Amino acid sequence: MAYFSRLGPGTFRPTGHVSGAWDESMQHIGPALGLLAHAVERDCAERRDDPMVVSRLTYELLGVVPMDEVDVQVEVVRPGRTIELVEATYSHAGRIGTRLRAWLQTPRDTGSLAADGFDPLPPPAGMEPWDPTTVWPGGFLASAQVRRDSAGPGRARYWVRTDVPLIEGEEVSTLARTAGLVDIANGMAIRADPSAVQFPNIDLTAHLVRRPRGEWVGFDTRVTFGPGGLGLTASVLHDEDGPLGTVSQSLTVRP
C-alpha cells in the first residue's frame, strides 16, 4: 500500500501510512512534502523540453489536514530560461494546508569545483536499527526504517528509508522520495519527551547542492529550544555518496 492513491489529475487520497504522530486523525505532513515535490517535477517536465534541477524546497505548513482527499495545484511564479520559481499547494475542502515554493535551475558541469565542509556520516550499516514507534504513534513513523546513533537530547545522526511507494502505481524521482522523508528529522533527535512537551514544526526548508541518489536518506541533526517558545531543528542531509544539502525546521515549543 502506497502513501497516496491518485483519484484525478490533482486529487489524491491518503492511506493509513500517512496518519500523523501528534494526532492520528490528521495527516503527517511528511508524505505531502514528497507529493508536492513530485507535482513540481511533473509540471516542469510537461512544460519544458530541457532539464531543470531543484535547488531549494520551502514548505509553509499553514494548518493540519485530516485523513481525507486532497487537491494539489502547481503555478509558475517566476518563469525563466535558466531559473524558475514554482509554487505548489496542498488543499483540503478548499483550504490550503501546505504551500511549497521551489527554485529550479538549469544544471551546469561544476564537477571540477565540487567540495563541501560538512562532517562525514557513518553508513547505514554502521548504525543500529531504531524503532521510532517506541516514541511516536501514527502510520507514517511506522512506515519508516531507521538506523540511528543518538548522542543525547537534541543530537543524533541517523539514516531513514521506506519500502512504501509515494503514489500507488506511479514512478517518482529520488528527489520526491527524499522530500517525503525529510520532515522526519524533527522526531529523530528528541530534546524533550513529546508526551510532556509539544514541538511541531511550522515550516521546512531544504537547500540542495545536487540530486539525491539511492534509497537511504542520512541526517546529522541538532535540535535547539529557545527560552521564549521558539525552537529549531537543523540537519545536514546525506545520501550514501556524501552530503547533499541541509534541512531546517522552525518549531513552536509548547510545554
Coordinates of N, CA and C in Angstrom, one line a residue:
M1 N 0.8 -1.2 0.0 CA 0.0 0.0 0.0 C 0.9 1.2 0.0
A2 N 0.6 2.2 -0.9 CA 1.3 3.4 -1.1 C 0.9 4.4 0.0
Y3 N 1.6 5.6 0.0 CA 1.1 6.7 0.9 C -0.1 7.3 0.3
F4 N -0.2 7.4 -1.1 CA -1.4 8.1 -1.7 C -1.9 7.2 -2.9
S5 N -3.2 7.4 -3.2 CA -3.8 6.9 -4.4 C -4.2 8.1 -5.2
R6 N -3.9 8.1 -6.5 CA -4.3 9.2 -7.3 C -5.8 9.0 -7.8
L7 N -6.6 10.0 -7.5 CA -8.0 9.9 -7.9 C -8.3 10.7 -9.2
G8 N -7.4 11.7 -9.5 CA -7.6 12.5 -10.7 C -6.3 13.2 -10.9
P9 N -6.3 14.2 -11.9 CA -5.1 14.9 -12.3 C -4.4 15.6 -11.1
G10 N -5.2 16.1 -10.2 CA -4.6 16.8 -9.0 C -5.2 16.4 -7.7
T11 N -5.9 15.2 -7.7 CA -6.6 14.8 -6.5 C -6.1 13.5 -6.0
F12 N -5.9 13.4 -4.6 CA -5.2 12.2 -4.1 C -6.0 11.8 -2.8
R13 N -5.9 10.5 -2.5 CA -6.5 10.0 -1.2 C -5.3 9.4 -0.4
P14 N -5.1 9.9 0.8 CA -4.1 9.3 1.7 C -4.5 8.0 2.2
T15 N -3.5 7.1 2.4 CA -3.7 5.8 3.1 C -3.3 5.9 4.5
G16 N -3.5 4.8 5.2 CA -3.2 4.7 6.7 C -1.7 5.0 7.0
H17 N -0.8 4.9 6.0 CA 0.6 5.2 6.2 C 0.8 6.7 6.4
V18 N -0.2 7.5 6.1 CA 0.0 9.0 6.2 C -0.4 9.5 7.6
S19 N -1.0 8.7 8.4 CA -1.5 9.2 9.7 C -0.4 9.8 10.6
G20 N -0.7 10.9 11.3 CA 0.3 11.7 12.0 C 0.7 11.2 13.3
A21 N 1.8 11.8 13.8 CA 2.4 11.5 15.1 C 1.8 12.2 16.2
W22 N 1.4 13.5 16.0 CA 0.8 14.3 17.1 C -0.7 14.0 17.2
D23 N -1.3 13.6 16.1 CA -2.8 13.3 16.1 C -3.0 12.3 14.9
E24 N -3.4 11.1 15.2 CA -3.5 10.1 14.2 C -4.7 10.3 13.3
S25 N -5.6 11.2 13.7 CA -6.8 11.5 12.8 C -6.4 12.6 11.7
M26 N -5.2 13.1 11.9 CA -4.7 14.1 10.9 C -3.5 13.5 10.2
Q27 N -3.2 14.1 9.0 CA -2.1 13.6 8.2 C -0.7 14.0 8.8
H28 N 0.2 13.1 8.7 CA 1.6 13.6 8.9 C 2.0 14.3 7.7
I29 N 2.7 15.4 7.8 CA 3.0 16.3 6.7 C 4.1 15.7 5.8
G30 N 4.8 14.7 6.3 CA 6.0 14.2 5.6 C 5.6 13.7 4.2
P31 N 4.7 12.8 4.0 CA 4.4 12.3 2.6 C 3.9 13.4 1.7
A32 N 3.2 14.4 2.3 CA 2.7 15.5 1.5 C 3.8 16.3 0.9
L33 N 4.9 16.4 1.6 CA 6.1 17.2 1.1 C 6.6 16.5 -0.2
G34 N 6.7 15.2 -0.1 CA 7.1 14.4 -1.3 C 6.1 14.5 -2.5
L35 N 4.8 14.5 -2.2 CA 3.8 14.6 -3.2 C 3.9 16.0 -3.9
L36 N 4.1 17.1 -3.2 CA 4.3 18.4 -3.7 C 5.5 18.5 -4.6
A37 N 6.6 17.9 -4.1 CA 7.9 17.9 -4.9 C 7.7 17.2 -6.2
H38 N 7.0 16.0 -6.2 CA 6.6 15.3 -7.4 C 5.8 16.1 -8.3
A39 N 4.8 16.8 -7.8 CA 4.0 17.7 -8.7 C 4.7 18.7 -9.4
V40 N 5.7 19.4 -8.7 CA 6.5 20.4 -9.3 C 7.4 19.8 -10.4
E41 N 8.0 18.6 -10.2 CA 8.8 18.0 -11.2 C 8.0 17.6 -12.4
R42 N 6.8 17.0 -12.1 CA 6.0 16.6 -13.2 C 5.5 17.8 -14.1
D43 N 5.1 18.9 -13.4 CA 4.7 20.1 -14.1 C 5.9 20.6 -15.0
C44 N 7.1 20.6 -14.4 CA 8.3 21.1 -15.2 C 8.5 20.2 -16.4
A45 N 8.4 18.9 -16.3 CA 8.6 18.0 -17.4 C 7.6 18.2 -18.5
E46 N 6.4 18.6 -18.1 CA 5.3 18.8 -19.1 C 5.5 20.1 -19.8
R47 N 6.1 21.1 -19.2 CA 6.2 22.4 -19.7 C 7.4 22.6 -20.6
R48 N 8.5 21.9 -20.2 CA 9.8 22.2 -20.8 C 10.4 21.0 -21.4
D49 N 11.3 21.2 -22.4 CA 12.0 20.0 -23.0 C 13.5 20.1 -22.6
D50 N 13.9 20.9 -21.7 CA 15.2 21.0 -21.2 C 15.2 20.6 -19.7
P51 N 16.3 20.0 -19.2 CA 16.3 19.6 -17.8 C 16.4 20.8 -16.9
M52 N 15.8 20.6 -15.7 CA 15.9 21.6 -14.6 C 16.1 20.7 -13.3
V53 N 16.9 21.3 -12.4 CA 17.1 20.6 -11.1 C 16.6 21.5 -10.0
V54 N 16.1 20.9 -8.9 CA 15.6 21.7 -7.8 C 16.8 22.0 -6.8
S55 N 16.9 23.3 -6.5 CA 17.9 23.8 -5.6 C 17.4 24.1 -4.2
R56 N 16.1 24.4 -4.1 CA 15.5 24.7 -2.8 C 14.1 24.3 -2.8
L57 N 13.6 23.8 -1.6 CA 12.3 23.5 -1.4 C 11.9 24.2 0.0
T58 N 11.0 25.1 -0.1 CA 10.5 25.8 1.1 C 9.0 25.5 1.3
Y59 N 8.7 24.8 2.4 CA 7.3 24.5 2.7 C 6.8 25.3 3.9
E60 N 5.6 26.0 3.7 CA 5.0 26.7 4.8 C 3.8 25.8 5.2
L61 N 3.8 25.4 6.5 CA 2.8 24.5 7.0 C 1.7 25.3 7.6
L62 N 0.6 25.5 6.9 CA -0.4 26.5 7.2 C -1.5 26.0 8.1
G63 N -1.6 24.7 8.2 CA -2.7 24.1 9.1 C -2.7 22.6 8.9
V64 N -3.3 21.9 9.9 CA -3.4 20.4 9.8 C -4.4 20.0 8.7
V65 N -4.2 18.8 8.2 CA -5.0 18.3 7.2 C -5.6 16.9 7.6
P66 N -6.9 16.7 7.6 CA -7.5 15.5 8.0 C -7.2 14.3 7.1
M67 N -7.4 13.1 7.5 CA -7.2 11.9 6.7 C -8.3 11.8 5.6
D68 N -8.2 12.7 4.6 CA -9.3 12.8 3.6 C -8.6 13.2 2.3
E69 N -9.4 13.3 1.3 CA -8.9 13.6 -0.1 C -8.3 15.0 -0.1
V70 N -7.3 15.2 -0.9 CA -6.6 16.5 -1.0 C -6.4 16.8 -2.5
D71 N -6.3 18.1 -2.7 CA -6.0 18.6 -4.1 C -4.7 19.3 -4.1
V72 N -4.0 19.1 -5.2 CA -2.6 19.6 -5.5 C -2.7 20.5 -6.7
Q73 N -2.2 21.7 -6.6 CA -2.1 22.6 -7.8 C -0.7 23.2 -7.9
V74 N -0.3 23.5 -9.1 CA 1.0 24.0 -9.4 C 0.9 25.2 -10.2
E75 N 1.8 26.3 -9.9 CA 1.8 27.5 -10.6 C 3.2 28.0 -10.7
V76 N 3.6 28.5 -11.9 CA 4.9 29.1 -12.1 C 4.8 30.6 -11.7
V77 N 5.6 30.9 -10.6 CA 5.5 32.2 -10.1 C 6.5 33.2 -10.8
R78 N 7.7 32.6 -11.1 CA 8.7 33.4 -11.8 C 9.3 32.5 -12.9
P79 N 8.7 32.6 -14.1 CA 9.3 31.9 -15.2 C 10.7 32.4 -15.6
G80 N 11.5 31.5 -16.2 CA 12.8 32.0 -16.6 C 13.5 30.9 -17.5
R81 N 14.4 31.3 -18.3 CA 15.1 30.4 -19.2 C 16.0 29.5 -18.4
T82 N 16.7 30.0 -17.4 CA 17.7 29.1 -16.6 C 17.3 29.0 -15.1
I83 N 16.4 29.8 -14.6 CA 16.0 29.8 -13.2 C 14.5 30.0 -13.1
E84 N 13.8 29.2 -12.4 CA 12.3 29.3 -12.2 C 12.0 29.2 -10.7
L85 N 10.9 30.0 -10.3 CA 10.3 29.8 -9.0 C 8.9 29.2 -9.2
V86 N 8.6 28.1 -8.6 CA 7.4 27.4 -8.9 C 6.7 27.2 -7.5
E87 N 5.4 27.4 -7.5 CA 4.6 27.2 -6.2 C 3.6 26.0 -6.4
A88 N 3.5 25.2 -5.4 CA 2.5 24.1 -5.3 C 1.8 24.2 -4.0
T89 N 0.5 23.9 -4.1 CA -0.4 23.9 -2.9 C -1.0 22.6 -2.6
Y90 N -1.3 22.3 -1.4 CA -1.9 21.1 -0.9 C -3.1 21.4 -0.1
S91 N -4.3 21.2 -0.6 CA -5.5 21.7 0.0 C -6.5 20.6 0.3
H92 N -7.3 20.9 1.3 CA -8.5 20.0 1.7 C -9.7 20.9 1.8
A93 N -10.7 20.5 1.0 CA -12.0 21.3 1.0 C -11.8 22.7 0.8
G94 N -10.9 23.1 -0.1 CA -10.7 24.5 -0.5 C -9.8 25.2 0.4
R95 N -9.2 24.6 1.5 CA -8.4 25.3 2.4 C -6.9 24.7 2.2
I96 N -6.0 25.7 2.0 CA -4.6 25.3 1.8 C -4.0 24.8 3.2
G97 N -3.4 23.6 3.2 CA -2.8 23.1 4.4 C -1.3 23.3 4.3
T98 N -0.7 23.2 3.1 CA 0.8 23.4 2.9 C 1.0 24.1 1.6
R99 N 2.0 25.0 1.6 CA 2.4 25.7 0.4 C 3.9 25.4 0.2
L100 N 4.2 25.0 -1.0 CA 5.6 24.8 -1.4 C 6.1 25.9 -2.4
R101 N 7.2 26.5 -2.2 CA 7.9 27.3 -3.2 C 9.2 26.7 -3.5
A102 N 9.5 26.4 -4.8 CA 10.7 25.6 -5.2 C 11.4 26.4 -6.2
W103 N 12.7 26.6 -6.0 CA 13.6 27.1 -7.0 C 14.2 26.0 -7.9
L104 N 14.1 26.2 -9.2 CA 14.6 25.2 -10.1 C 15.7 25.9 -11.0
Q105 N 16.7 25.2 -11.3 CA 17.8 25.8 -12.1 C 18.2 24.9 -13.2
T106 N 18.8 25.4 -14.3 CA 19.4 24.6 -15.3 C 20.7 24.1 -14.8
P107 N 20.9 22.8 -14.9 CA 22.2 22.2 -14.5 C 23.4 22.6 -15.3
R108 N 24.5 22.7 -14.6 CA 25.8 23.0 -15.3 C 26.9 22.1 -14.8
D109 N 27.9 21.9 -15.5 CA 29.0 21.0 -15.1 C 30.0 21.8 -14.2
T110 N 29.9 21.6 -12.9 CA 30.8 22.2 -12.0 C 31.6 21.1 -11.2
G111 N 31.8 19.9 -11.8 CA 32.4 18.8 -11.1 C 33.8 19.2 -10.7
S112 N 34.6 20.0 -11.4 CA 35.9 20.4 -11.0 C 36.0 21.3 -9.8
L113 N 34.8 21.9 -9.5 CA 34.7 22.8 -8.3 C 34.1 22.2 -7.1
A114 N 33.5 21.0 -7.3 CA 32.7 20.4 -6.2 C 33.5 20.1 -4.9
A115 N 33.0 20.6 -3.8 CA 33.6 20.4 -2.5 C 32.6 20.8 -1.4
D116 N 32.8 20.3 -0.2 CA 31.9 20.6 0.9 C 32.7 20.7 2.2
G117 N 32.1 21.3 3.2 CA 32.8 21.4 4.5 C 32.0 20.7 5.6
F118 N 31.1 19.8 5.2 CA 30.3 19.0 6.2 C 31.1 17.8 6.8
D119 N 30.7 17.4 8.0 CA 31.3 16.2 8.6 C 30.8 15.0 7.9
P120 N 31.6 14.0 7.7 CA 31.1 12.7 7.1 C 30.1 12.0 8.1
L121 N 29.3 11.2 7.5 CA 28.3 10.4 8.2 C 28.6 9.0 8.1
P122 N 28.6 8.2 9.2 CA 28.8 6.7 9.0 C 27.7 6.1 8.1
P123 N 28.0 5.1 7.4 CA 27.0 4.5 6.5 C 25.9 3.8 7.3
P124 N 24.7 3.5 6.7 CA 23.6 2.9 7.4 C 24.1 1.6 8.2
A125 N 24.9 0.8 7.6 CA 25.4 -0.4 8.2 C 26.2 -0.1 9.5
G126 N 26.7 1.1 9.7 CA 27.4 1.5 10.8 C 26.6 1.9 12.0
M127 N 25.3 1.9 11.9 CA 24.4 2.4 12.9 C 23.4 1.3 13.3
E128 N 22.9 1.3 14.5 CA 22.0 0.3 15.0 C 20.5 0.6 14.5
P129 N 19.7 -0.4 14.2 CA 18.3 -0.2 13.9 C 17.6 0.5 15.2
W130 N 16.7 1.4 14.9 CA 15.9 2.0 16.0 C 14.5 2.1 15.5
D131 N 13.6 1.7 16.4 CA 12.1 1.7 16.1 C 11.5 3.0 16.6
P132 N 11.1 3.9 15.6 CA 10.5 5.2 16.1 C 9.2 5.0 16.7
T133 N 8.5 3.9 16.6 CA 7.2 3.7 17.2 C 7.3 3.5 18.7
T134 N 8.5 3.4 19.2 CA 8.7 3.3 20.7 C 8.4 4.7 21.3
V135 N 8.5 5.7 20.5 CA 8.2 7.1 20.9 C 7.0 7.7 20.3
W136 N 6.8 7.4 19.0 CA 5.8 8.1 18.2 C 4.7 7.2 17.7
P137 N 3.5 7.6 17.8 CA 2.4 6.8 17.1 C 2.3 7.2 15.6
G138 N 1.3 6.7 15.0 CA 1.0 7.1 13.6 C 1.6 6.2 12.5
G139 N 0.8 6.2 11.4 CA 1.2 5.3 10.3 C 2.5 5.7 9.6
F140 N 2.8 7.0 9.5 CA 4.0 7.5 8.8 C 5.3 7.0 9.5
L141 N 5.3 7.2 10.8 CA 6.5 6.8 11.6 C 6.7 5.3 11.5
A142 N 5.5 4.6 11.5 CA 5.6 3.1 11.5 C 6.1 2.6 10.1
S143 N 6.0 3.4 9.1 CA 6.4 3.0 7.8 C 7.9 3.2 7.5
A144 N 8.6 3.9 8.4 CA 10.0 4.3 8.2 C 10.9 3.2 8.8
Q145 N 12.0 2.9 8.1 CA 13.0 2.1 8.7 C 14.2 3.1 9.0
V146 N 14.6 3.0 10.3 CA 15.6 3.9 10.8 C 16.8 3.2 11.4
R147 N 18.0 3.7 11.1 CA 19.2 3.3 11.8 C 19.8 4.5 12.4
R148 N 20.0 4.5 13.7 CA 20.3 5.8 14.5 C 21.4 5.6 15.4
D149 N 22.2 6.7 15.6 CA 23.2 6.9 16.6 C 22.9 8.2 17.4
S150 N 22.3 8.0 18.6 CA 21.9 9.2 19.4 C 23.0 9.6 20.3
A151 N 23.3 10.9 20.4 CA 24.3 11.4 21.3 C 23.7 12.2 22.5
G152 N 22.4 11.9 22.7 CA 21.8 12.6 23.8 C 20.7 13.5 23.4
P153 N 20.0 14.2 24.3 CA 18.8 15.0 23.9 C 19.2 16.1 22.8
G154 N 18.4 16.1 21.7 CA 18.6 17.1 20.7 C 19.8 16.9 19.8
R155 N 20.4 15.7 19.8 CA 21.6 15.5 19.0 C 21.6 14.0 18.5
A156 N 21.5 13.8 17.2 CA 21.5 12.4 16.7 C 22.0 12.4 15.2
R157 N 22.5 11.3 14.8 CA 22.8 11.0 13.4 C 22.0 9.7 13.1
Y158 N 21.4 9.7 11.8 CA 20.6 8.6 11.5 C 20.4 8.5 10.0
W159 N 19.9 7.3 9.6 CA 19.5 7.0 8.2 C 18.1 6.6 8.2
V160 N 17.3 7.0 7.2 CA 15.9 6.6 7.1 C 15.6 6.2 5.6
R161 N 14.8 5.2 5.5 CA 14.3 4.7 4.2 C 12.9 4.2 4.4
T162 N 12.2 3.9 3.3 CA 10.9 3.3 3.4 C 10.7 2.4 2.2
D163 N 9.9 1.3 2.4 CA 9.5 0.5 1.2 C 8.2 0.9 0.7
V164 N 7.5 1.9 1.3 CA 6.2 2.3 0.8 C 6.3 3.3 -0.3
P165 N 5.7 3.0 -1.5 CA 5.7 3.9 -2.6 C 5.0 5.2 -2.3
L166 N 5.4 6.3 -2.9 CA 4.7 7.6 -2.6 C 3.3 7.6 -3.2
I167 N 3.2 7.1 -4.5 CA 1.8 7.2 -5.1 C 1.6 5.8 -5.7
E168 N 0.5 5.2 -5.5 CA 0.2 3.9 -6.0 C 0.3 3.8 -7.5
G169 N 1.1 2.9 -8.0 CA 1.2 2.6 -9.4 C 1.9 3.7 -10.2
E170 N 2.7 4.6 -9.6 CA 3.3 5.7 -10.2 C 4.7 5.8 -9.9
E171 N 5.6 6.0 -10.9 CA 7.0 6.2 -10.6 C 7.3 7.6 -10.2
V172 N 8.1 7.8 -9.2 CA 8.5 9.1 -8.8 C 10.0 9.2 -8.7
S173 N 10.6 10.4 -8.7 CA 12.0 10.5 -8.6 C 12.6 10.3 -7.2
T174 N 13.9 10.1 -7.2 CA 14.6 10.0 -5.9 C 14.4 11.3 -5.1
L175 N 14.4 12.4 -5.8 CA 14.1 13.7 -5.1 C 12.8 13.7 -4.4
A176 N 11.7 13.3 -5.1 CA 10.4 13.2 -4.4 C 10.4 12.3 -3.3
R177 N 11.0 11.1 -3.4 CA 11.0 10.1 -2.3 C 11.8 10.7 -1.1
T178 N 12.9 11.4 -1.4 CA 13.7 12.0 -0.3 C 12.9 13.1 0.3
A179 N 12.2 14.0 -0.5 CA 11.4 15.1 0.1 C 10.3 14.5 1.0
G180 N 9.8 13.3 0.7 CA 8.8 12.7 1.5 C 9.3 12.2 2.8
L181 N 10.6 12.2 3.1 CA 11.2 11.7 4.3 C 11.8 12.8 5.2
V182 N 12.1 14.0 4.6 CA 12.9 14.9 5.3 C 12.2 15.5 6.6
D183 N 10.9 15.5 6.6 CA 10.2 16.1 7.8 C 10.3 15.2 9.0
I184 N 10.8 14.0 8.8 CA 11.0 13.1 10.0 C 12.1 13.6 10.9
A185 N 12.9 14.5 10.4 CA 14.1 15.0 11.3 C 13.6 15.5 12.6
N186 N 12.5 16.1 12.7 CA 12.0 16.7 14.0 C 11.7 15.7 15.0
G187 N 11.5 14.4 14.6 CA 11.2 13.4 15.6 C 12.3 12.4 15.9
M188 N 13.5 12.6 15.3 CA 14.6 11.6 15.5 C 15.6 12.0 16.5
A189 N 15.8 13.3 16.8 CA 16.8 13.8 17.7 C 16.0 14.5 18.8
I190 N 15.3 13.8 19.7 CA 14.3 14.3 20.6 C 15.0 15.0 21.8
R191 N 14.6 16.3 22.0 CA 15.2 17.1 23.1 C 14.3 17.0 24.3
A192 N 13.0 16.8 24.2 CA 12.1 16.7 25.3 C 11.0 15.6 25.0
D193 N 10.5 15.0 26.0 CA 9.5 13.9 25.9 C 8.3 14.5 25.2
P194 N 7.9 14.0 24.1 CA 6.7 14.5 23.4 C 5.4 14.3 24.1
S195 N 5.4 13.5 25.1 CA 4.1 13.3 25.9 C 4.0 14.4 26.9
A196 N 5.1 15.2 27.1 CA 5.1 16.3 28.1 C 5.2 17.6 27.4
V197 N 5.9 17.7 26.2 CA 6.1 18.9 25.5 C 5.8 18.7 24.0
Q198 N 5.0 19.6 23.5 CA 4.8 19.5 22.0 C 5.8 20.5 21.3
F199 N 6.3 20.0 20.2 CA 7.2 20.9 19.4 C 7.1 20.7 17.9
P200 N 5.9 20.8 17.4 CA 5.7 20.6 16.0 C 6.4 21.8 15.2
N201 N 6.8 21.4 13.9 CA 7.4 22.5 13.1 C 6.3 23.2 12.3
I202 N 6.6 24.4 12.0 CA 5.6 25.2 11.2 C 6.1 25.5 9.8
D203 N 7.3 25.0 9.5 CA 7.8 25.2 8.1 C 8.9 24.1 8.0
L204 N 9.5 24.1 6.7 CA 10.6 23.2 6.4 C 11.3 23.8 5.2
T205 N 12.6 24.0 5.2 CA 13.3 24.4 4.0 C 14.5 23.5 3.8
A206 N 14.6 22.9 2.6 CA 15.7 22.1 2.2 C 16.5 22.8 1.1
H207 N 17.8 23.0 1.3 CA 18.7 23.5 0.3 C 19.5 22.4 -0.2
L208 N 19.6 22.2 -1.5 CA 20.2 21.0 -2.1 C 21.4 21.5 -3.0
V209 N 22.5 20.8 -3.0 CA 23.6 21.1 -3.9 C 23.7 20.1 -5.0
R210 N 22.9 19.0 -5.0 CA 22.9 18.0 -6.0 C 21.7 17.1 -5.9
R211 N 21.4 16.3 -6.9 CA 20.3 15.4 -6.8 C 20.6 14.3 -5.9
P212 N 19.7 13.9 -5.0 CA 19.9 12.7 -4.1 C 19.9 11.4 -5.0
R213 N 20.6 10.4 -4.4 CA 20.7 9.1 -5.0 C 20.5 8.0 -4.0
G214 N 19.9 6.9 -4.4 CA 19.8 5.8 -3.6 C 18.5 5.9 -2.7
E215 N 18.3 4.8 -1.9 CA 17.1 4.7 -1.0 C 17.3 5.3 0.3
W216 N 18.5 5.3 0.9 CA 18.7 5.8 2.2 C 18.9 7.3 2.2
V217 N 18.3 8.0 3.2 CA 18.5 9.4 3.4 C 19.1 9.6 4.8
G218 N 20.3 10.2 4.8 CA 21.0 10.4 6.1 C 20.9 11.8 6.7
F219 N 20.9 11.9 8.0 CA 20.7 13.2 8.7 C 21.7 13.3 9.8
D220 N 22.3 14.5 9.9 CA 23.1 14.9 11.1 C 22.4 16.1 11.7
T221 N 21.7 15.8 12.9 CA 20.7 16.7 13.3 C 21.0 17.3 14.7
R222 N 20.7 18.6 14.9 CA 20.7 19.3 16.2 C 19.4 20.0 16.4
V223 N 18.9 19.8 17.6 CA 17.6 20.5 18.0 C 17.9 21.5 19.1
T224 N 17.4 22.7 18.9 CA 17.6 23.8 19.9 C 16.2 24.3 20.3
F225 N 16.0 24.5 21.6 CA 14.8 25.2 22.2 C 15.3 26.5 22.7
G226 N 14.7 27.6 22.3 CA 14.9 28.9 23.0 C 14.1 29.1 24.2
P227 N 14.3 30.2 24.9 CA 13.6 30.5 26.2 C 12.2 31.0 26.0
G228 N 11.8 31.4 24.8 CA 10.5 32.0 24.6 C 9.5 31.3 23.7
G229 N 9.6 30.0 23.7 CA 8.7 29.2 23.0 C 9.0 28.9 21.5
L230 N 10.2 29.3 21.1 CA 10.7 29.0 19.7 C 11.7 27.9 19.7
G231 N 11.8 27.2 18.6 CA 12.8 26.1 18.5 C 13.3 26.0 17.1
L232 N 14.3 25.2 16.9 CA 14.9 24.9 15.6 C 15.4 23.5 15.5
T233 N 15.0 22.8 14.5 CA 15.7 21.5 14.1 C 16.5 21.7 12.9
A234 N 17.8 21.6 12.9 CA 18.7 21.8 11.8 C 19.5 20.6 11.5
S235 N 19.5 20.2 10.2 CA 20.1 18.9 9.8 C 20.9 19.1 8.6
V236 N 22.0 18.4 8.5 CA 22.8 18.2 7.2 C 22.3 16.9 6.6
L237 N 21.9 17.0 5.3 CA 21.3 15.9 4.6 C 22.4 15.1 3.9
H238 N 22.3 13.8 3.8 CA 23.3 12.9 3.1 C 22.5 11.9 2.3
D239 N 23.2 11.3 1.3 CA 22.9 10.0 0.8 C 24.2 9.2 0.9
E240 N 24.2 8.0 0.4 CA 25.4 7.1 0.6 C 26.6 7.6 -0.1
D241 N 26.4 8.6 -1.0 CA 27.6 9.2 -1.7 C 28.2 10.4 -1.0
G242 N 27.5 10.9 0.1 CA 28.0 12.0 0.8 C 27.0 13.1 1.1
P243 N 27.4 14.2 1.6 CA 26.4 15.3 1.8 C 25.7 15.8 0.6
L244 N 24.5 16.2 0.7 CA 23.8 16.7 -0.5 C 23.0 18.0 -0.2
G245 N 23.0 18.5 1.1 CA 22.3 19.7 1.4 C 22.0 19.9 2.9
T246 N 21.1 20.8 3.2 CA 20.6 21.0 4.6 C 19.1 21.0 4.6
V247 N 18.6 20.8 5.8 CA 17.2 21.0 6.1 C 17.0 21.7 7.5
S248 N 16.1 22.7 7.5 CA 15.8 23.4 8.8 C 14.3 23.5 9.0
Q249 N 13.9 23.4 10.2 CA 12.5 23.4 10.6 C 12.3 24.3 11.8
S250 N 11.5 25.4 11.7 CA 11.1 26.2 12.8 C 10.1 25.5 13.6
L251 N 10.3 25.5 15.0 CA 9.4 24.8 15.9 C 8.6 25.8 16.7
T252 N 7.4 25.4 17.1 CA 6.6 26.1 18.2 C 6.7 25.1 19.4
V253 N 7.3 25.6 20.4 CA 7.5 24.7 21.6 C 6.5 25.0 22.7
R254 N 5.7 24.0 23.0 CA 4.5 24.2 23.9 C 4.5 23.2 25.0
P255 N 5.0 23.6 26.2 CA 5.0 22.6 27.4 C 3.6 22.3 27.8

